[in-house]
CSV table of C-alpha atoms in Angstrom, one decimal:
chain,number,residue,atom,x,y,z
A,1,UNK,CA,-35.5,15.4,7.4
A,2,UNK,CA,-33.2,15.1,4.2
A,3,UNK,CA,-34.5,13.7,1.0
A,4,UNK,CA,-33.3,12.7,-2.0
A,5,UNK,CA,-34.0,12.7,-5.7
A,6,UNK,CA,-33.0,13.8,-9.3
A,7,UNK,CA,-32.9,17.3,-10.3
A,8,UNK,CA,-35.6,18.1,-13.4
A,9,UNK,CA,-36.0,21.0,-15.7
A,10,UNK,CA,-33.0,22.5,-14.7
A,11,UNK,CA,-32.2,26.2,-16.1
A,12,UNK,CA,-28.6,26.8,-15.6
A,13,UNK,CA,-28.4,30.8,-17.2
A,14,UNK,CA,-31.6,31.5,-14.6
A,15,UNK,CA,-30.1,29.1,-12.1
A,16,UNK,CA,-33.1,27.3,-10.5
A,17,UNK,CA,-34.7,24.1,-11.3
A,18,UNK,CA,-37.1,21.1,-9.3
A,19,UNK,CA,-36.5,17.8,-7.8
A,20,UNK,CA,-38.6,14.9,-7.4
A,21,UNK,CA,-38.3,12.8,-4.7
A,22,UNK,CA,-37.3,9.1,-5.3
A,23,UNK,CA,-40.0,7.2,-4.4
A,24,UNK,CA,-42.4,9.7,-5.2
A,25,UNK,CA,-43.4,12.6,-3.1
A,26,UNK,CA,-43.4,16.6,-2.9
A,27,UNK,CA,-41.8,18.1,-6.0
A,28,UNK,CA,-39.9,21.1,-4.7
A,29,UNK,CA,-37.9,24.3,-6.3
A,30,UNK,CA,-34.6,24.1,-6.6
A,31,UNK,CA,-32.0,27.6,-6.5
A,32,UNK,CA,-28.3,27.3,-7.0
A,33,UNK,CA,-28.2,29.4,-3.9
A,34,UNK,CA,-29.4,26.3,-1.9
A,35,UNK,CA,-26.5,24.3,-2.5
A,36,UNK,CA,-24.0,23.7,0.4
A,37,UNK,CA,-21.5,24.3,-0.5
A,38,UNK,CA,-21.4,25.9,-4.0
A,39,UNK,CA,-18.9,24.0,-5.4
A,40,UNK,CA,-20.6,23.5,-8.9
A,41,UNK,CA,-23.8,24.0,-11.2
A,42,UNK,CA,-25.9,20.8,-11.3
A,43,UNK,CA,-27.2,19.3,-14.3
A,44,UNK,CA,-30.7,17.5,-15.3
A,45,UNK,CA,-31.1,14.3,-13.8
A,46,UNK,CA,-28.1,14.6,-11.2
A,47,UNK,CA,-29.3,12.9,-7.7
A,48,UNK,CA,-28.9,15.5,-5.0
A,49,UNK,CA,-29.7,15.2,-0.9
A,50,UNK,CA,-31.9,18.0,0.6
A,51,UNK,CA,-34.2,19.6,3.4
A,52,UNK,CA,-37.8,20.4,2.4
A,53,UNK,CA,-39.6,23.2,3.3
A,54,UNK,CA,-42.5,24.8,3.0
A,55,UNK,CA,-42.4,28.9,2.1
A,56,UNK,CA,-44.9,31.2,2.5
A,57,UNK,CA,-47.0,30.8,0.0
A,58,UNK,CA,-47.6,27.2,0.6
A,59,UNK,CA,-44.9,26.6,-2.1
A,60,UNK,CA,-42.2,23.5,-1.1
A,61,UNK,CA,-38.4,24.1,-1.7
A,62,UNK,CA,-35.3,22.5,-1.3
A,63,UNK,CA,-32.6,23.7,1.4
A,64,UNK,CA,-29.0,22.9,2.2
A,65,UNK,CA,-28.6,20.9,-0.9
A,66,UNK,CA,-25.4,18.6,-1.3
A,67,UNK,CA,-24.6,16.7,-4.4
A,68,UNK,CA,-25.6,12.9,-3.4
A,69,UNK,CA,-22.0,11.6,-4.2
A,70,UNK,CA,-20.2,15.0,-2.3
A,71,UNK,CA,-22.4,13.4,0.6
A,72,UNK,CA,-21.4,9.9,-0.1
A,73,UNK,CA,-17.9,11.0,0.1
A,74,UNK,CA,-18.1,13.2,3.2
A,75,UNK,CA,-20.0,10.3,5.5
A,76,UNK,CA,-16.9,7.7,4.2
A,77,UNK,CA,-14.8,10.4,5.3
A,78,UNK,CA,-16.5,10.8,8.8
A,79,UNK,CA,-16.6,7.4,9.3
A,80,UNK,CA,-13.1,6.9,8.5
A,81,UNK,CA,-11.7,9.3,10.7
A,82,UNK,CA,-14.0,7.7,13.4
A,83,UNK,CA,-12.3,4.4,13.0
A,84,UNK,CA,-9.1,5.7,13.0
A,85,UNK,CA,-9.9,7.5,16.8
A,86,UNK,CA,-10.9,4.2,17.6
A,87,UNK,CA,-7.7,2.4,16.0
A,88,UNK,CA,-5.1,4.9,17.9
A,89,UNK,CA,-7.1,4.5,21.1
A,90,UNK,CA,-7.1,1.4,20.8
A,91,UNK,CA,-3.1,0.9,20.2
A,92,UNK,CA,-2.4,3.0,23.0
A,93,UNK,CA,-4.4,1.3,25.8
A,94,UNK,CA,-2.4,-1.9,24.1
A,95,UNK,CA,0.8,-0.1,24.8
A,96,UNK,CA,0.2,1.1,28.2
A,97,UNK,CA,-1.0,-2.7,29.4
A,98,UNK,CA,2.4,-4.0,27.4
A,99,UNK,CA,4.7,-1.4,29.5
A,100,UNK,CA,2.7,-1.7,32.3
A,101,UNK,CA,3.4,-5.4,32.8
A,102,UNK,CA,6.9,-5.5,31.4
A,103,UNK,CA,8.0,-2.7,34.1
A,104,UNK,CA,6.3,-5.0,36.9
A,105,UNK,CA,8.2,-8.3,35.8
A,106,UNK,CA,4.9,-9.8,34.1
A,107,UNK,CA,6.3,-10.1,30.7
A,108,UNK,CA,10.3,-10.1,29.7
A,109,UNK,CA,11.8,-7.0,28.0
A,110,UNK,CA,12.0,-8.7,25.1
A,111,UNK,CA,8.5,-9.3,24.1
A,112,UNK,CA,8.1,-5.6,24.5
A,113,UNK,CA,10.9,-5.4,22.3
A,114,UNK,CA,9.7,-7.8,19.2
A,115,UNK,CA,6.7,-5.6,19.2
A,116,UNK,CA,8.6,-2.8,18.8
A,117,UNK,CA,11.0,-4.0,16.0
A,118,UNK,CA,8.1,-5.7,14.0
A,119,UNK,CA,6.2,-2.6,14.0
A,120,UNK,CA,8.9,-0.9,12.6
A,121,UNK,CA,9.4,-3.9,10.3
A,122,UNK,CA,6.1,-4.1,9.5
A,123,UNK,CA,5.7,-0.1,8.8
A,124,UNK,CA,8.6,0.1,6.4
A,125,UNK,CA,7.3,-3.3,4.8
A,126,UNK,CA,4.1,-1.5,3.5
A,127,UNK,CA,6.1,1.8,2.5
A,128,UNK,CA,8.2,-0.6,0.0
A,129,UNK,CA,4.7,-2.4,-1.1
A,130,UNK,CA,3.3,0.8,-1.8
A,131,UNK,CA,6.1,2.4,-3.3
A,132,UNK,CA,6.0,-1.0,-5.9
A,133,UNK,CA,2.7,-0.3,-6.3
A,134,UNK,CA,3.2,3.0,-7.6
A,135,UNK,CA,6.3,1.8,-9.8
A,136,UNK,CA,4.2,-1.4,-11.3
A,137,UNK,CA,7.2,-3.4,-9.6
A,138,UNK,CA,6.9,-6.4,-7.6
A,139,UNK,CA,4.5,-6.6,-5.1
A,140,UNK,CA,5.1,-8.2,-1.6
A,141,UNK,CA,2.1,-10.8,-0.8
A,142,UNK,CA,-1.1,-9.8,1.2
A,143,UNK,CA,-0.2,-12.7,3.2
A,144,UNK,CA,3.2,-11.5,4.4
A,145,UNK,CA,1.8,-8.5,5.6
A,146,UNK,CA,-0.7,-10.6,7.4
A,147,UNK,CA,2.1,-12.7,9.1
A,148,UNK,CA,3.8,-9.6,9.7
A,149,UNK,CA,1.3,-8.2,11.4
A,150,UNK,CA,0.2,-11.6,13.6
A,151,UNK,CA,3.8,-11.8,14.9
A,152,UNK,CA,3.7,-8.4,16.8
A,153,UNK,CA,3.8,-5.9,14.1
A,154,UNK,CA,-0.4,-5.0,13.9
A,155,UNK,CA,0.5,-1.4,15.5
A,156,UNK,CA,3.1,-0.6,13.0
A,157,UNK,CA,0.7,-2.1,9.9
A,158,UNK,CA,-2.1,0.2,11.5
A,159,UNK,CA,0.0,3.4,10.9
A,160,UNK,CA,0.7,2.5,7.7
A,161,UNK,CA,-2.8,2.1,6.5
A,162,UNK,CA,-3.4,5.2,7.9
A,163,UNK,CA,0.0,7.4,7.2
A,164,UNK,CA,0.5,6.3,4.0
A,165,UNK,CA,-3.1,5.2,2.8
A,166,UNK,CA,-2.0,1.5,1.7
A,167,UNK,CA,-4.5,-1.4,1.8
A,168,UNK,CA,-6.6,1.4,3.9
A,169,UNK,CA,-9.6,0.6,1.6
A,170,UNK,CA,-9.4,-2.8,1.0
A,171,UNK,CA,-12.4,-4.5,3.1
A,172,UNK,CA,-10.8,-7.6,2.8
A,173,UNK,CA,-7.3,-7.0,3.6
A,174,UNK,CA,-9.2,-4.8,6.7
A,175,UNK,CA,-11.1,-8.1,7.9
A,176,UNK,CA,-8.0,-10.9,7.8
A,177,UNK,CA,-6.0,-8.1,9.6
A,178,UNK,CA,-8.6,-7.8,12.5
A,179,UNK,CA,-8.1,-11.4,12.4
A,180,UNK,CA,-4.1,-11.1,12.9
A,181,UNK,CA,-5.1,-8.5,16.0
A,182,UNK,CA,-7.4,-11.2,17.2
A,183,UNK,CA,-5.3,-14.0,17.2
A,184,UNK,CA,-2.1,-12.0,18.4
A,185,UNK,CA,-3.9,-10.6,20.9
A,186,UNK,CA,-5.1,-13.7,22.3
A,187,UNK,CA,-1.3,-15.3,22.4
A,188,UNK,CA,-0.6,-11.6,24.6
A,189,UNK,CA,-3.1,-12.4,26.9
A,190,UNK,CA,-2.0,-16.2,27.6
A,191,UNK,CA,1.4,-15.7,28.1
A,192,UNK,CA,0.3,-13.8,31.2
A,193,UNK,CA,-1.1,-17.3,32.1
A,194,UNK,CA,1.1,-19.8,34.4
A,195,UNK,CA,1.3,-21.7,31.3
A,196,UNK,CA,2.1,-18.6,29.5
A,197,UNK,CA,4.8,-18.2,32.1
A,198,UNK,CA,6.1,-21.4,32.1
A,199,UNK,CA,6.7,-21.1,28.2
A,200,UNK,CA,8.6,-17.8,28.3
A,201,UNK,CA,10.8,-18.9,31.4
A,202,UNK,CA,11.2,-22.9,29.5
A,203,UNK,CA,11.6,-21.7,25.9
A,204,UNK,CA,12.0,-17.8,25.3
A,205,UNK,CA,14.3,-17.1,28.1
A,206,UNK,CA,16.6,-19.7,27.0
A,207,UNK,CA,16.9,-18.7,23.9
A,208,UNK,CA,17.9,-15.1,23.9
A,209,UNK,CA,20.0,-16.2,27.1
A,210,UNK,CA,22.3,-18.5,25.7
């Protein structure tokens, strides 16, 4: 079971201290041999996540210490990568239902196309953004990201969140572009309907066929 608390009475030349448990609880020793990893010395006060145990002599101890922020960061990290499994499973099970009903006449090559280009729009549309950012130039609009993104170009946006780290963090920016998936999504799936149909052969073929 991990814990967590502040580190007291810290000796850094003998390298051992205690913790207290927030909350209350079992005071414990503390070694700098604990920590996992040993990436620094801790200091009074600092918050740190442990194991306690019991040795012995009936004395309690802390094992496999991390540094409560270090353990903060790694879990963000884990959760992350998780989410970006889910993302690029997620785009590719799009992409095989796409190809899979433009190759059996379902949809017209060119809606497989405008996905395409607007992903590759959309892709090189956040590499300028971030590269302004960096500069302290002129910033395209959240918004025309978000159209980008509801008019076919979601997969491209999603690889640029994740290849070049832009808008990655942003919960908000994250949540209205769930929303363009949603939305887009919803247009893919009724253009498979007869009404659907109807459009593309009425309107879309028409106008890319002269």
């Amino acid at each position: 079971m991990k814990f967590q608390g502040k580190v007291l009475n810290w000796n850094d030349e003998k390298g051992f201290g205690f913790v207290e448990p927030n909350g209350g609880g079992k005071r414990a020793f503390v070694h700098i041999k604990a920590f996992k990893p040993r990436s620094r010395r801790p200091v009074n006060g600092e918050v740190i996540v442990y194991e306690l145990v019991q040795d012995n002599n009936n004395r309690y101890k802390a094992e496999n210490i991390q540094f409560a922020r270090d353990a903060r960061h790694v879990k963000k990290r884990s959760q992350a990568k998780k989410g970006s499994h889910f993302g690029e499973i997620f785009i590719a099970f799009f992409c095989a239902v796409l190809l899979t009903s433009t190759y059996f006449g379902k949809l017209p090559l060119i809606i497989t196309s405008i996905y395409i280009v607007m992903s590759l729009i959309t892709f090189a549309t956040y590499a300028i953004d971030k590269s302004a950012a960096q500069k302290n130039h002129w910033r395209i609009k959240e918004s025309t990201l978000h159209l980008l993104s509801l008019i076919g170009g979601w997969p491209g946006a999603f690889f640029a969140q994740k290849k070049l780290r832009h808008k990655s963090n942003k919960k908000e920016f994250k949540r209205v572009y769930w929303v363009t998936i949603i939305l887009n999504l919803s247009g893919f799936f009724w253009i498979h309907t007869e009404k659907g149909i109807n459009f593309i052969n009425n309107v879309i073929h028409p106008l890319f066929n002269g």
